[in-house]
mmCIF file of C-alpha atoms in Angstrom:
data_model
loop_
_atom_site.group_PDB
_atom_site.id
_atom_site.type_symbol
_atom_site.label_atom_id
_atom_site.label_comp_id
_atom_site.label_asym_id
_atom_site.label_seq_id
_atom_site.Cartn_x
_atom_site.Cartn_y
_atom_site.Cartn_z
ATOM 1 C CA MET A 1 -15.555 7.721 9.656
ATOM 2 C CA THR A 2 -13.649 9.107 7.007
ATOM 3 C CA ASP A 3 -15.779 9.581 3.668
ATOM 4 C CA VAL A 4 -14.744 7.555 0.764
ATOM 5 C CA LYS A 5 -15.975 7.393 -2.776
ATOM 6 C CA GLU A 6 -17.109 4.420 -4.408
ATOM 7 C CA PRO A 7 -15.423 3.472 -7.211
ATOM 8 C CA GLY A 8 -16.925 3.102 -10.526
ATOM 9 C CA LEU A 9 -17.916 -0.219 -12.413
ATOM 10 C CA ARG A 10 -14.742 0.416 -14.843
ATOM 11 C CA GLU A 11 -12.485 1.120 -11.759
ATOM 12 C CA ARG A 12 -13.640 -1.784 -10.184
ATOM 13 C CA LYS A 13 -13.206 -4.057 -13.284
ATOM 14 C CA ARG A 14 -9.944 -2.773 -13.935
ATOM 15 C CA VAL A 15 -8.840 -3.688 -10.330
ATOM 16 C CA ALA A 16 -10.289 -6.970 -10.598
ATOM 17 C CA THR A 17 -8.393 -7.694 -14.098
ATOM 18 C CA ARG A 18 -5.223 -6.637 -12.640
ATOM 19 C CA ARG A 19 -5.419 -8.565 -9.442
ATOM 20 C CA ALA A 20 -6.597 -11.384 -11.695
ATOM 21 C CA ILE A 21 -3.013 -11.286 -13.539
ATOM 22 C CA GLU A 22 -1.189 -10.912 -10.510
ATOM 23 C CA LYS A 23 -2.677 -13.984 -8.728
ATOM 24 C CA ALA A 24 -2.228 -15.933 -11.779
ATOM 25 C CA ALA A 25 1.321 -14.986 -12.064
ATOM 26 C CA ILE A 26 1.886 -16.050 -8.227
ATOM 27 C CA ASP A 27 -0.097 -19.371 -8.151
ATOM 28 C CA LEU A 28 2.007 -20.419 -11.931
ATOM 29 C CA SER A 29 5.230 -19.076 -10.129
ATOM 30 C CA LEU A 30 4.391 -20.684 -6.484
ATOM 31 C CA ASP A 31 3.565 -24.320 -8.566
ATOM 32 C CA LYS A 32 6.127 -24.213 -11.602
ATOM 33 C CA GLY A 33 8.726 -21.984 -10.563
ATOM 34 C CA TYR A 34 8.902 -18.521 -11.387
ATOM 35 C CA GLU A 35 11.678 -19.234 -14.238
ATOM 36 C CA ASN A 36 9.283 -22.024 -15.596
ATOM 37 C CA VAL A 37 6.427 -19.395 -16.209
ATOM 38 C CA THR A 38 5.444 -17.414 -19.307
ATOM 39 C CA VAL A 39 3.609 -14.355 -19.801
ATOM 40 C CA ASP A 40 1.178 -16.511 -22.369
ATOM 41 C CA GLU A 41 0.841 -19.021 -19.348
ATOM 42 C CA ILE A 42 -0.012 -16.291 -16.658
ATOM 43 C CA ALA A 43 -2.563 -14.448 -19.447
ATOM 44 C CA GLU A 44 -4.198 -17.836 -20.332
ATOM 45 C CA ALA A 45 -4.786 -18.569 -16.212
ATOM 46 C CA ALA A 46 -6.242 -15.029 -15.905
ATOM 47 C CA ASP A 47 -8.386 -15.486 -18.639
ATOM 48 C CA VAL A 48 -7.119 -12.251 -20.818
ATOM 49 C CA SER A 49 -5.265 -11.711 -23.734
ATOM 50 C CA PRO A 50 -1.532 -11.434 -24.089
ATOM 51 C CA ARG A 51 -1.986 -7.989 -24.937
ATOM 52 C CA THR A 52 -4.369 -6.944 -22.234
ATOM 53 C CA PHE A 53 -1.429 -8.541 -19.847
ATOM 54 C CA PHE A 54 0.954 -5.603 -21.173
ATOM 55 C CA ASN A 55 -1.891 -3.094 -20.637
ATOM 56 C CA TYR A 56 -1.527 -3.756 -17.366
ATOM 57 C CA PHE A 57 2.342 -5.277 -16.014
ATOM 58 C CA PRO A 58 5.515 -4.655 -18.813
ATOM 59 C CA SER A 59 6.945 -7.918 -17.640
ATOM 60 C CA LYS A 60 6.064 -11.622 -15.862
ATOM 61 C CA GLU A 61 8.164 -9.917 -12.968
ATOM 62 C CA ALA A 62 6.317 -6.756 -12.626
ATOM 63 C CA ALA A 63 2.704 -9.115 -12.565
ATOM 64 C CA VAL A 64 4.448 -10.990 -9.390
ATOM 65 C CA ILE A 65 5.926 -8.149 -7.855
ATOM 66 C CA GLY A 66 2.420 -6.420 -7.902
ATOM 67 C CA HIS A 67 0.928 -3.204 -8.660
ATOM 68 C CA ALA A 68 2.694 -0.550 -5.976
ATOM 69 C CA PRO A 69 0.331 1.587 -3.840
ATOM 70 C CA GLU A 70 -0.937 4.701 -5.580
ATOM 71 C CA ALA A 71 -0.080 8.108 -4.194
ATOM 72 C CA PRO A 72 -3.262 10.054 -2.558
ATOM 73 C CA GLU A 73 -5.525 11.779 -4.306
ATOM 74 C CA PRO A 74 -4.863 15.606 -5.185
ATOM 75 C CA GLU A 75 -7.998 16.432 -2.612
ATOM 76 C CA LYS A 76 -6.675 14.310 -0.211
ATOM 77 C CA VAL A 77 -3.312 15.598 -0.080
ATOM 78 C CA GLU A 78 -4.584 19.166 0.292
ATOM 79 C CA ALA A 79 -6.785 18.318 2.849
ATOM 80 C CA PHE A 80 -3.876 16.943 4.866
ATOM 81 C CA LEU A 81 -1.713 20.229 4.050
ATOM 82 C CA THR A 82 -4.357 22.323 5.446
ATOM 83 C CA ALA A 83 -5.882 20.913 8.275
ATOM 84 C CA PRO A 84 -6.406 22.517 11.101
ATOM 85 C CA ALA A 85 -3.122 22.858 13.500
ATOM 86 C CA GLU A 86 -5.163 20.617 16.019
ATOM 87 C CA GLN A 87 -4.856 17.795 13.817
ATOM 88 C CA SER A 88 -2.023 15.590 14.263
ATOM 89 C CA VAL A 89 0.120 14.397 11.635
ATOM 90 C CA LEU A 90 -0.465 11.197 12.327
ATOM 91 C CA ASP A 91 -4.304 11.717 12.282
ATOM 92 C CA GLY A 92 -4.042 13.323 9.039
ATOM 93 C CA ILE A 93 -1.526 10.240 7.569
ATOM 94 C CA ARG A 94 -4.690 7.896 8.850
ATOM 95 C CA ALA A 95 -6.813 10.135 6.532
ATOM 96 C CA LEU A 96 -4.546 9.999 3.614
ATOM 97 C CA ILE A 97 -4.297 6.236 3.396
ATOM 98 C CA ALA A 98 -8.503 6.107 3.858
ATOM 99 C CA GLY A 99 -8.898 5.428 0.205
ATOM 100 C CA PHE A 100 -6.494 2.425 0.664
ATOM 101 C CA ILE A 101 -8.081 1.021 3.318
ATOM 102 C CA ASP A 102 -11.653 1.872 4.015
ATOM 103 C CA ALA A 103 -13.457 1.397 0.563
ATOM 104 C CA LYS A 104 -12.360 -2.165 0.755
ATOM 105 C CA SER A 105 -14.783 -5.023 1.419
ATOM 106 C CA ASP A 106 -14.126 -7.974 3.742
ATOM 107 C CA GLU A 107 -13.944 -10.233 0.986
ATOM 108 C CA GLU A 108 -11.282 -7.996 -0.756
ATOM 109 C CA THR A 109 -9.133 -7.488 2.273
ATOM 110 C CA ARG A 110 -9.097 -10.944 2.752
ATOM 111 C CA ALA A 111 -8.223 -11.556 -0.854
ATOM 112 C CA THR A 112 -5.459 -9.104 -0.640
ATOM 113 C CA HIS A 113 -3.838 -10.592 2.457
ATOM 114 C CA GLU A 114 -3.750 -13.922 0.827
ATOM 115 C CA LEU A 115 -2.245 -12.928 -2.123
ATOM 116 C CA GLN A 116 0.063 -10.935 -0.363
ATOM 117 C CA GLU A 117 1.225 -13.850 1.420
ATOM 118 C CA GLN A 118 1.523 -15.879 -1.515
ATOM 119 C CA ARG A 119 3.530 -13.401 -3.246
ATOM 120 C CA MET A 120 5.729 -12.923 -0.057
ATOM 121 C CA ARG A 121 6.471 -16.721 -0.593
ATOM 122 C CA VAL A 122 7.476 -16.467 -4.285
ATOM 123 C CA MET A 123 9.775 -13.375 -3.152
ATOM 124 C CA LEU A 124 11.399 -15.561 -0.256
ATOM 125 C CA ARG A 125 12.313 -17.936 -3.039
ATOM 126 C CA HIS A 126 13.601 -15.330 -5.603
ATOM 127 C CA PRO A 127 15.638 -12.481 -3.450
ATOM 128 C CA HIS A 128 15.610 -10.277 -6.912
ATOM 129 C CA LEU A 129 11.996 -9.869 -6.967
ATOM 130 C CA PHE A 130 11.912 -8.797 -3.148
ATOM 131 C CA ARG A 131 14.611 -5.750 -3.862
ATOM 132 C CA GLN A 132 12.403 -5.070 -6.862
ATOM 133 C CA ARG A 133 9.355 -5.023 -4.897
ATOM 134 C CA MET A 134 10.972 -2.856 -1.941
ATOM 135 C CA GLU A 135 11.801 -0.373 -4.830
ATOM 136 C CA THR A 136 8.148 0.191 -5.892
ATOM 137 C CA MET A 137 7.584 0.923 -2.267
ATOM 138 C CA GLU A 138 10.348 3.603 -2.022
ATOM 139 C CA ASP A 139 8.527 6.014 -4.707
ATOM 140 C CA LEU A 140 5.611 5.991 -2.230
ATOM 141 C CA THR A 141 7.920 6.225 0.699
ATOM 142 C CA ASN A 142 9.277 9.213 -0.631
ATOM 143 C CA GLN A 143 5.955 10.849 -1.450
ATOM 144 C CA MET A 144 4.782 10.609 1.722
ATOM 145 C CA ILE A 145 7.832 12.103 3.325
ATOM 146 C CA GLU A 146 7.506 14.986 0.992
ATOM 147 C CA LEU A 147 4.117 15.552 2.160
ATOM 148 C CA VAL A 148 4.399 15.106 5.468
ATOM 149 C CA SER A 149 7.988 17.544 5.460
ATOM 150 C CA LYS A 150 5.461 20.202 4.099
ATOM 151 C CA ARG A 151 2.985 19.410 6.685
ATOM 152 C CA LEU A 152 5.160 19.843 9.769
ATOM 153 C CA VAL A 153 6.662 22.749 8.055
ATOM 154 C CA VAL A 154 3.153 24.259 8.172
ATOM 155 C CA LEU A 155 2.719 23.525 11.689
ATOM 156 C CA ASP A 156 6.081 24.935 12.679
ATOM 157 C CA PRO A 157 8.008 27.114 10.225
ATOM 158 C CA ALA A 158 10.932 27.185 11.817
ATOM 159 C CA LEU A 159 11.875 23.342 10.622
ATOM 160 C CA GLU A 160 12.830 24.732 7.341
ATOM 161 C CA ALA A 161 15.754 26.058 8.680
ATOM 162 C CA ASP A 162 17.405 22.747 8.685
ATOM 163 C CA PRO A 163 15.938 20.456 5.557
ATOM 164 C CA SER A 164 18.192 17.405 6.687
ATOM 165 C CA ALA A 165 16.603 17.850 10.301
ATOM 166 C CA LEU A 166 13.169 18.408 8.863
ATOM 167 C CA ARG A 167 13.578 15.279 6.449
ATOM 168 C CA ASP A 168 15.155 13.081 9.234
ATOM 169 C CA ARG A 169 12.088 13.844 11.363
ATOM 170 C CA ALA A 170 9.459 13.538 8.007
ATOM 171 C CA ARG A 171 11.077 9.769 7.163
ATOM 172 C CA LEU A 172 10.639 8.885 10.821
ATOM 173 C CA VAL A 173 6.687 9.659 11.198
ATOM 174 C CA VAL A 174 6.056 7.883 8.155
ATOM 175 C CA PHE A 175 7.932 4.958 8.995
ATOM 176 C CA VAL A 176 5.992 4.676 12.536
ATOM 177 C CA SER A 177 3.179 5.042 10.268
ATOM 178 C CA PHE A 178 4.208 2.374 8.111
ATOM 179 C CA ALA A 179 4.487 0.387 11.221
ATOM 180 C CA GLY A 180 0.999 1.352 12.544
ATOM 181 C CA LEU A 181 -0.618 -0.072 9.113
ATOM 182 C CA ARG A 182 1.650 -3.303 9.276
ATOM 183 C CA ASN A 183 0.526 -4.029 13.057
ATOM 184 C CA ALA A 184 -2.993 -3.334 11.770
ATOM 185 C CA TRP A 185 -2.599 -6.006 9.383
ATOM 186 C CA ALA A 186 -1.139 -8.578 11.554
ATOM 187 C CA SER A 187 -3.884 -7.787 14.227
ATOM 188 C CA TRP A 188 -6.358 -8.509 11.808
ATOM 189 C CA ALA A 189 -4.745 -11.585 10.284
ATOM 190 C CA GLU A 190 -4.436 -12.746 13.790
ATOM 191 C CA ARG A 191 -8.072 -12.320 14.398
ATOM 192 C CA GLY A 192 -8.988 -14.637 11.264
ATOM 193 C CA GLY A 193 -9.820 -11.739 8.682
ATOM 194 C CA LYS A 194 -12.900 -11.373 11.199
ATOM 195 C CA GLY A 195 -13.793 -7.970 11.475
ATOM 196 C CA ARG A 196 -12.858 -4.607 9.169
ATOM 197 C CA LEU A 197 -9.299 -4.110 8.738
ATOM 198 C CA ALA A 198 -10.132 -0.341 8.709
ATOM 199 C CA ALA A 199 -10.908 -0.911 12.532
ATOM 200 C CA CYS A 200 -7.687 -2.255 13.250
ATOM 201 C CA VAL A 201 -6.287 0.625 11.417
ATOM 202 C CA ASP A 202 -7.985 2.724 13.880
ATOM 203 C CA ARG A 203 -6.929 1.162 16.564
ATOM 204 C CA SER A 204 -3.215 0.842 15.937
ATOM 205 C CA PHE A 205 -3.307 4.569 14.983
ATOM 206 C CA GLU A 206 -4.942 5.414 18.417
ATOM 207 C CA GLN A 207 -1.998 3.109 19.946
ATOM 208 C CA LEU A 208 0.568 5.352 18.034
ATOM 209 C CA HIS A 209 -1.141 8.561 19.093
ATOM 210 C CA LEU A 210 -1.226 7.636 22.611
ATOM 211 C CA LEU A 211 2.847 6.537 22.124
ATOM 212 C CA SER A 212 3.578 9.690 20.949
ATOM 213 C CA SER A 213 1.517 11.937 22.648
ATOM 214 C CA GLN A 214 4.624 13.396 24.189
ATOM 215 C CA VAL A 215 6.390 14.915 20.936
ATOM 216 C CA ASN A 216 4.640 16.907 18.516
ATOM 217 C CA VAL A 217 3.817 14.593 15.948
#
């Protein structure tokens, strides 16, 4: 089990406020229609002032799209890049994302899953929101590709000779890892949200490890 630092009170309040704003924006969009919702209405439903709303999101669109996952913490990045050679890249990625998954309680995980499902309903009605959401995820994806590229070079310096091939391999590893995460979410949801999501992630990555055992990832 990966050790995860418990967030402080201020951070927990910040996350709770951000989630309340996102939920209010999504609920109102489903109820009234996205185009009919105002920032003032979102702020009132979230029990915050409009000023507080803008401290978290620049627009109602951003509130509906939601907060993109943050890049891994510097210490986790350092651990990933300097891990022993016997640690696979997939295992390293699992450790990198531990903070996104392992620190969540069962209640937080269920709330996150429900919010994501509701967000998808809004975005299906408004494709431009879906495109915006994908753009926010692209930043994290590119950061992960860069990190994996560096790790692959650490494991095999010869890969640096062909930057294009290196990026292709790194991108494939990242996409496979994200697929493992998606599979874990689906597995957890099929179980009715029972058990820990972290356990589903571990099982999913174990399966990826088995599937990739014949290649050097």
